[in-house]
Coordinates of C-alpha atoms in Angstrom, one line a residue:
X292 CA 4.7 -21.2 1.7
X293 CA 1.2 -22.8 2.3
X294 CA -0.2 -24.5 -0.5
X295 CA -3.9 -22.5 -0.2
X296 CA -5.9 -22.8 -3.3
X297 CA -5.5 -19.6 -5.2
X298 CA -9.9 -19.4 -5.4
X299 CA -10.8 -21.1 -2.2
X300 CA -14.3 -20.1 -3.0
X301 CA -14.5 -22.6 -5.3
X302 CA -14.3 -25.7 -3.0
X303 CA -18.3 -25.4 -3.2
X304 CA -19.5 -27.1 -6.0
X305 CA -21.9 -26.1 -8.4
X306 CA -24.5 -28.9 -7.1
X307 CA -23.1 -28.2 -3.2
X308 CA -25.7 -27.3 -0.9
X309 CA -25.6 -24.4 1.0
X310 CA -26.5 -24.4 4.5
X311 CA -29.2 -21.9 6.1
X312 CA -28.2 -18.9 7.3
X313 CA -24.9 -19.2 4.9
X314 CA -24.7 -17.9 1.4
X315 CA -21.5 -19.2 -1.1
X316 CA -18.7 -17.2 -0.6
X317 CA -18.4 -17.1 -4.4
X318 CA -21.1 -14.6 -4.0
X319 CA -18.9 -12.5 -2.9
X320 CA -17.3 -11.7 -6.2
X321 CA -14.0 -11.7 -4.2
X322 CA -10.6 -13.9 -3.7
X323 CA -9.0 -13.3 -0.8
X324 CA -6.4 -15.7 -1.3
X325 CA -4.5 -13.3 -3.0
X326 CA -3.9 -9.6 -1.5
X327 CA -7.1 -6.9 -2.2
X328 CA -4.2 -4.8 -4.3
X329 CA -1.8 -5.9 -6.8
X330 CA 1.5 -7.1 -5.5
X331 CA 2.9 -6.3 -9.1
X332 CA 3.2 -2.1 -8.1
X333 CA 4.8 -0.6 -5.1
X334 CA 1.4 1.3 -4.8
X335 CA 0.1 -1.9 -4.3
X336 CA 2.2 -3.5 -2.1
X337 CA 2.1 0.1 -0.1
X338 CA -1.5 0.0 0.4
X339 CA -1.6 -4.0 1.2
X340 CA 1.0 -3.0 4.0
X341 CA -0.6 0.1 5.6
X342 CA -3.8 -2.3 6.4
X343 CA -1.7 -5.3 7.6
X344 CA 0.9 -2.9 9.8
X345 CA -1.8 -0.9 11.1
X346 CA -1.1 -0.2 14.8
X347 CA -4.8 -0.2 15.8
X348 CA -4.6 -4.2 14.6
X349 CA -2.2 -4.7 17.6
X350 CA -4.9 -3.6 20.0
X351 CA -7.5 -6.9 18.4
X352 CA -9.0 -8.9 21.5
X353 CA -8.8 -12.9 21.1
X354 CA -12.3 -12.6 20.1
X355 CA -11.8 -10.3 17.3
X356 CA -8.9 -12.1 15.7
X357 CA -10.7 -15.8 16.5
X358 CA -13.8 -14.2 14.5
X359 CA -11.5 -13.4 12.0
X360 CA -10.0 -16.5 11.2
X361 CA -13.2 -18.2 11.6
X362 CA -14.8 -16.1 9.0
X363 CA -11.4 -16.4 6.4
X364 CA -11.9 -20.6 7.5
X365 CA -15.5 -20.7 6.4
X366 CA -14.6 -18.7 2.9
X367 CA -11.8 -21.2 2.0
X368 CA -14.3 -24.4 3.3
X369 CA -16.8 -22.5 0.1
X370 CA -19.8 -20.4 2.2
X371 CA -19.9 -17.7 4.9
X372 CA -22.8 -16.0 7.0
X373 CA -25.1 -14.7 5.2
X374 CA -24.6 -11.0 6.3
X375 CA -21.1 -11.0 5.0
X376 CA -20.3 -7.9 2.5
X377 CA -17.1 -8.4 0.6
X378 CA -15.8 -5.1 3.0
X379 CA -16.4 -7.1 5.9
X380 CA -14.6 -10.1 4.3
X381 CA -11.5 -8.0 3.5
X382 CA -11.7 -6.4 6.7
X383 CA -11.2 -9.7 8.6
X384 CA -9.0 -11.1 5.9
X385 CA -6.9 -7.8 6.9
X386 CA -7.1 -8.5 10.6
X387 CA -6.1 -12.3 9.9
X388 CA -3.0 -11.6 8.1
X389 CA -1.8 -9.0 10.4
X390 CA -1.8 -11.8 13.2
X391 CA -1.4 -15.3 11.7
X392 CA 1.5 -16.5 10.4
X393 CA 1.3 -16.5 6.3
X394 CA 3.2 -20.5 6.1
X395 CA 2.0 -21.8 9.0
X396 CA -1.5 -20.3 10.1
X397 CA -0.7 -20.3 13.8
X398 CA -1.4 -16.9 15.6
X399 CA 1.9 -15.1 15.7
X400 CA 3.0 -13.4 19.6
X401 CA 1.8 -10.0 19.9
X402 CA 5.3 -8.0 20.1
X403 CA 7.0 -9.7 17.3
X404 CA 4.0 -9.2 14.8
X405 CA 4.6 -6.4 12.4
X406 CA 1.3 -4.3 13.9
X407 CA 3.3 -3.9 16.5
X408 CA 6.5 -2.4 14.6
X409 CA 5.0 1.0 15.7
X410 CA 3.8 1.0 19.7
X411 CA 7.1 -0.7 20.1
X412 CA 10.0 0.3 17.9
X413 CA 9.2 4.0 18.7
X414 CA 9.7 3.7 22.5
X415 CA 12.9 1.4 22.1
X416 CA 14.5 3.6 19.7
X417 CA 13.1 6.7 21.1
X418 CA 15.2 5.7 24.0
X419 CA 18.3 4.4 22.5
X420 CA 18.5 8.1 20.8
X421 CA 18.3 9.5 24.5
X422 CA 20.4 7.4 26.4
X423 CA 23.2 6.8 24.6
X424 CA 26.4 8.8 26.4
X425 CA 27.0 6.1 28.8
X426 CA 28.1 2.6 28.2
X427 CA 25.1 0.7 30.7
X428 CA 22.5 2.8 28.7
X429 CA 24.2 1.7 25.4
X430 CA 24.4 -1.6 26.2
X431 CA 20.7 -1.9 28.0
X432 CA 19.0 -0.7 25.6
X433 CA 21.3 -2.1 22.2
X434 CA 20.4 -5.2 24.2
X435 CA 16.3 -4.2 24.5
X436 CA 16.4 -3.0 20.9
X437 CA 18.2 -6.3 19.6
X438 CA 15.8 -8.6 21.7
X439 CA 12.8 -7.1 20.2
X440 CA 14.2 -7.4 16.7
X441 CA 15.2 -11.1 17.6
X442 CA 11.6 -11.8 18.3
X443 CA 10.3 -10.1 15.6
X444 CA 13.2 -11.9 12.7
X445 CA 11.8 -15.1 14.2
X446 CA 8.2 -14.3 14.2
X447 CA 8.3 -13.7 10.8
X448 CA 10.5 -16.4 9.5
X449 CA 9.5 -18.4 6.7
X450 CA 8.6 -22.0 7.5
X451 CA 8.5 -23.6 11.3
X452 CA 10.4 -23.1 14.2
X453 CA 13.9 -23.5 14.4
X454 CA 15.2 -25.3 17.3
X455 CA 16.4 -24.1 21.1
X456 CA 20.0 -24.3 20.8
X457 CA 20.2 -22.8 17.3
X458 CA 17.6 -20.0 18.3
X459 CA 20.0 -19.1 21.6
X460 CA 22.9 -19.0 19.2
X461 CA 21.4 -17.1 17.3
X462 CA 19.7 -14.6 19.8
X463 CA 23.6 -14.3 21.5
X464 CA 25.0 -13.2 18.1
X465 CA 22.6 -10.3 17.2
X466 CA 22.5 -8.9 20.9
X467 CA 26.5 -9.1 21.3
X468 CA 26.8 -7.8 17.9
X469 CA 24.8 -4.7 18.4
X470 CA 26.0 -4.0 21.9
X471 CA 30.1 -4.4 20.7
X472 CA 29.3 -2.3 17.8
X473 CA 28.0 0.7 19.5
X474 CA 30.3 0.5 22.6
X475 CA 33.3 0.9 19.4
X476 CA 31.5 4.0 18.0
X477 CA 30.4 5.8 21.3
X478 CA 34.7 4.8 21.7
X479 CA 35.3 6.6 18.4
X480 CA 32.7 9.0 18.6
X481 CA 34.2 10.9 21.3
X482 CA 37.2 12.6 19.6
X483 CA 34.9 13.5 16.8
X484 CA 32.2 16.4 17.9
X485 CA 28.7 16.1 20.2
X486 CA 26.5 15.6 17.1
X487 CA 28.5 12.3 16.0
X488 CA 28.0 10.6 19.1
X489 CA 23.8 10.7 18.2
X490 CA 24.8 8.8 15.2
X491 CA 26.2 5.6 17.1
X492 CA 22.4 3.6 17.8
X493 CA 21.9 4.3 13.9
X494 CA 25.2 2.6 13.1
X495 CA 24.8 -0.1 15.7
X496 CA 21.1 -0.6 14.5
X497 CA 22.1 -1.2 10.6
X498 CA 25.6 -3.5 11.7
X499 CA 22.4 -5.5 14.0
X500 CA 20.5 -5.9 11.2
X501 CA 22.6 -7.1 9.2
X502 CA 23.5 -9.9 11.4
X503 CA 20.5 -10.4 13.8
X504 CA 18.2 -11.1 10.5
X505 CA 20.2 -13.9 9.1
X506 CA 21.0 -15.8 12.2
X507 CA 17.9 -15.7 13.5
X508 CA 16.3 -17.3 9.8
X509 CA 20.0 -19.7 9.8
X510 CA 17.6 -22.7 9.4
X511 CA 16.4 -20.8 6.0
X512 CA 20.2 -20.7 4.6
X513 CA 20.7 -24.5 5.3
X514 CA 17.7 -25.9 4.7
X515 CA 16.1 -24.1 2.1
X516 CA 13.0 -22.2 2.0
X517 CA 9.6 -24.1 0.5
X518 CA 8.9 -23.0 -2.8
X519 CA 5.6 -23.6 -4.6
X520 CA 4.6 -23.4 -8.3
X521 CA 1.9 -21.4 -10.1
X522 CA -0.9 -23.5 -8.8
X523 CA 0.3 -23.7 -5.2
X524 CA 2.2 -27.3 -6.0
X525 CA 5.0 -27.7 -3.3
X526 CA 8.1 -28.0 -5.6
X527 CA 10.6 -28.5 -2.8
X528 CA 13.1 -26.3 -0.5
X529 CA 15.7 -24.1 -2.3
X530 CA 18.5 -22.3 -0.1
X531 CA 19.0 -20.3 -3.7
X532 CA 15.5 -18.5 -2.6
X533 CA 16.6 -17.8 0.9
X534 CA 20.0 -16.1 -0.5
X535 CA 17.6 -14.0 -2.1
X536 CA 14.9 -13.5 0.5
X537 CA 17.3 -12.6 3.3
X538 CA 19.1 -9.6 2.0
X539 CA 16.0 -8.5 1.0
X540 CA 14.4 -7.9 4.7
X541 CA 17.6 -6.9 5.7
X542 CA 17.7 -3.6 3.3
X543 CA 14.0 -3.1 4.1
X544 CA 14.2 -3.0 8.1
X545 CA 17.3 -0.7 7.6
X546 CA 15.5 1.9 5.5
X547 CA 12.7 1.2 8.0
X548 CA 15.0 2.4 10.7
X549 CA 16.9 4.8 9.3
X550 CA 14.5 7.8 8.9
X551 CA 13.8 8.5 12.3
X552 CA 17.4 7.4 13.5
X553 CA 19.2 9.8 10.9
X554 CA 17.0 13.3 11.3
X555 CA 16.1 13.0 15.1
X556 CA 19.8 13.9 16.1
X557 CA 19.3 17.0 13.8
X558 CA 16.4 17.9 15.4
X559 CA 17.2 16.9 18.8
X560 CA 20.1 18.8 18.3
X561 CA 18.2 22.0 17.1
X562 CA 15.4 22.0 20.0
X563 CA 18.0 21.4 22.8
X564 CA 19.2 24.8 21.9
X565 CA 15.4 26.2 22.6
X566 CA 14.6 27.9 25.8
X567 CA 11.6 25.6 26.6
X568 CA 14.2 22.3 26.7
X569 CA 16.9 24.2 28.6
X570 CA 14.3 24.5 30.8
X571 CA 12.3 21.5 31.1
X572 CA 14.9 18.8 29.5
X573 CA 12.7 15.9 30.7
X574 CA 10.5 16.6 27.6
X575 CA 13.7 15.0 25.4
X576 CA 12.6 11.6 25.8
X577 CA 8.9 11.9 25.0
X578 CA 9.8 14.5 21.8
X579 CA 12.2 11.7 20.8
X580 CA 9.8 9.2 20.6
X581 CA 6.5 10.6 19.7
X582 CA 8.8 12.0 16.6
X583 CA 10.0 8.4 16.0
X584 CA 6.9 6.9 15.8
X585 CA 5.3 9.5 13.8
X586 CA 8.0 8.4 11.4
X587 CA 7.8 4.9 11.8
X588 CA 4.0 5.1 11.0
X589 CA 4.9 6.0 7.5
X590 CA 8.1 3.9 7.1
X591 CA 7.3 0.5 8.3
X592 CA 4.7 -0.1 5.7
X593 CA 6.3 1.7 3.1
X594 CA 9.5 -0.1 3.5
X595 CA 8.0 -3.5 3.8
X596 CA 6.6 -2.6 0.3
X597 CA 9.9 -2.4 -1.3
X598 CA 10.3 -6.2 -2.5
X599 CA 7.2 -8.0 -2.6
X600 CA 6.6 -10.4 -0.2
X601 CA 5.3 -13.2 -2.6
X602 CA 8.7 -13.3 -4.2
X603 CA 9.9 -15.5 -7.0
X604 CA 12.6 -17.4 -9.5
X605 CA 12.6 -18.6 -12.9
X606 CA 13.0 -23.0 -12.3
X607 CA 16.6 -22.7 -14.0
X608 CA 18.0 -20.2 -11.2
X609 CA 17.6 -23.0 -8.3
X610 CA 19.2 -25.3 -10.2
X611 CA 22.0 -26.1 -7.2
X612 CA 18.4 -27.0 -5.0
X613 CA 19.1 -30.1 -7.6
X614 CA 15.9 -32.0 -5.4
X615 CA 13.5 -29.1 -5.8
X616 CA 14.5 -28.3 -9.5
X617 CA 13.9 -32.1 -10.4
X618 CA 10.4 -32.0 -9.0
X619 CA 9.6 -28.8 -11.0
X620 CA 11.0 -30.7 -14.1
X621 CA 8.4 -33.9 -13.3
X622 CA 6.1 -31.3 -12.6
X623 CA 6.3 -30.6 -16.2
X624 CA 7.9 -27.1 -15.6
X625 CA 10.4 -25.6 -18.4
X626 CA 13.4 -23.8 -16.9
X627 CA 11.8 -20.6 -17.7
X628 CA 8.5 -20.8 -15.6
X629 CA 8.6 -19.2 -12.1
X630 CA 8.5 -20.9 -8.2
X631 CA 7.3 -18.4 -5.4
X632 CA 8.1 -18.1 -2.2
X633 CA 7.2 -16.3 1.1
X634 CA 10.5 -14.1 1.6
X635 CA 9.3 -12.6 5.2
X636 CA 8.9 -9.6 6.6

């Protein structure tokens, strides 16, 4: 997790000189180091989460998201333009998180940033809950689904890249999961009646999940995640934290899925019955996914509010990290004082 200074504001001195034009970013009676709402309530994490996946934040040119960073870059060097409000300061704060990565501050690739959760993940599994009675449409688009979800688990990793081979691995595991587990339930599905069959991408998707997400952060199991203490101190790696980080995304892009996945067969199933479908069945696609994403809108920030993403253990819980809980100790930490860690998205 980077080691920011919880008040970067404060890098300005009281004697510092401020140049013309700029005003202290003190001034601003704000610290955006630290999320606009508490991370202690769900309500808080919800409404950090609804700004950060907005879709619109996808759509930011270069220059909007270089103006951004610029602007979050000259509050943490201690003074900002002097027509900065603290709305406009959260506002690109907002835009900055949405885009750069949290450990590493480099800009994260379009598709795999969580903004785009929405514009994407409704037309992929729009279409995986269309085409799913043959086995080259299940395996296209289990493949599709499971290569977008690769790029996203590794966009949001914690920490740096991992390397080529171990990210090919890794990649080859989560697509050939997903594809063998939904060719073995369309297999299954077709002695039990029509409506099961909708119900294979939803199986496939949570077996993925649970397998994409952990290969794809493998570095994080072996090698620890970085853990910091209360005052942003790097304490070490811990591969305790990572055991805990993991299964957390894992539950949360499930129940981020599983909405849409679980009633669209019902209503699919409902409307196909309906004159105006009998009639023009092209419009079962589009209905699919403008219904999906219309969930997803609501779900992918309210499910990536479920654990916090600043998450956290008492020093005597990473004990087995033996290097990491030493270096708390010199730190002069007791065994019941907390290290944090980014846990992902």
């Amino acid at each position: 997790m980077s080691s920011s200074p919880s008040n970067a504001a404060s890098s300005v001195s009281a004697g510092a000189v401020v140049a013309e034009g700029m005003i202290a970013a003190s001034s601003l009676g704000i610290d955006i180091a630290k999320p606009r709402w508490s991370q202690e309530t769900y309500g808080g994490r919800a409404q950090h989460f609804i700004t950060i996946t907005n879709p619109l934040n996808a759509f930011a040119s270069g220059k909007q998201l270089e103006e951004a960073r610029t602007l979050v870059n000259q509050y943490r060097a201690g003074q900002v333009p002097a027509t900065t409000t603290a709305d406009k300061m959260w506002n690109a704060k907002h835009l900055y998180d949405s885009a750069f990565h949290p450990d590493t501050g480099e800009k994260m690739l379009i598709f795999g940033r969580m903004s785009a959760q929405v514009p994407c993940n409704m037309a992929i599994t729009g279409a995986m809950l269309t085409f799913y009675k043959t086995t080259p449409q299940t395996m296209f688009w289990q493949w599709a689904n499971q290569t977008f979800n690769a790029l996203v688990n590794y966009t949001n990793r914690n920490g740096d890249s991992m390397s080529t081979a171990k990210l090919a691995t890794a990649y080859c595991g989560a697509a050939g999961t997903a594809t063998s587990t939904a060719l073995l339930f369309n297999y299954l599905a077709k002695r039990a009646p029509p409506l099961a069959a909708r119900f294979v991408p939803a199986v496939a998707v949570c077996a993925a999940n649970s397998v994409n997400i952990p290969l794809m952060r493998i570095d994080e199991l072996q090698e620890g995640v970085e853990i910091v203490n209360a005052d942003g101190q790097v304490v070490g790696n811990s591969k305790v934290a990572a055991t805990k980080a993991i299964p957390q995304v894992i539950m949360a892009r499930i129940a981020m899925a599983m909405p849409p996945m679980l009633s669209a067969p019902f209503l699919m199933s409902a409307l196909e019955k309906k004159a105006f479908i009998k009639k023009s069945p092209w419009l079962i696609a589009p209905i699919q996914i403008v219904y999906v994403g219309f969930c997803l809108t609501f779900t992918t920030p309210l499910c990536c509010a479920i654990f916090p993403q600043r998450s956290s253990l008492r020093l005597d819980q990473i004990k087995s990290d033996s290097a990491a809980y030493q270096k708390g100790i010199a730190l002069g930490m007791d065994g019941k004082d907390r290290v944090y860690f980014n846990k992902g998205l």
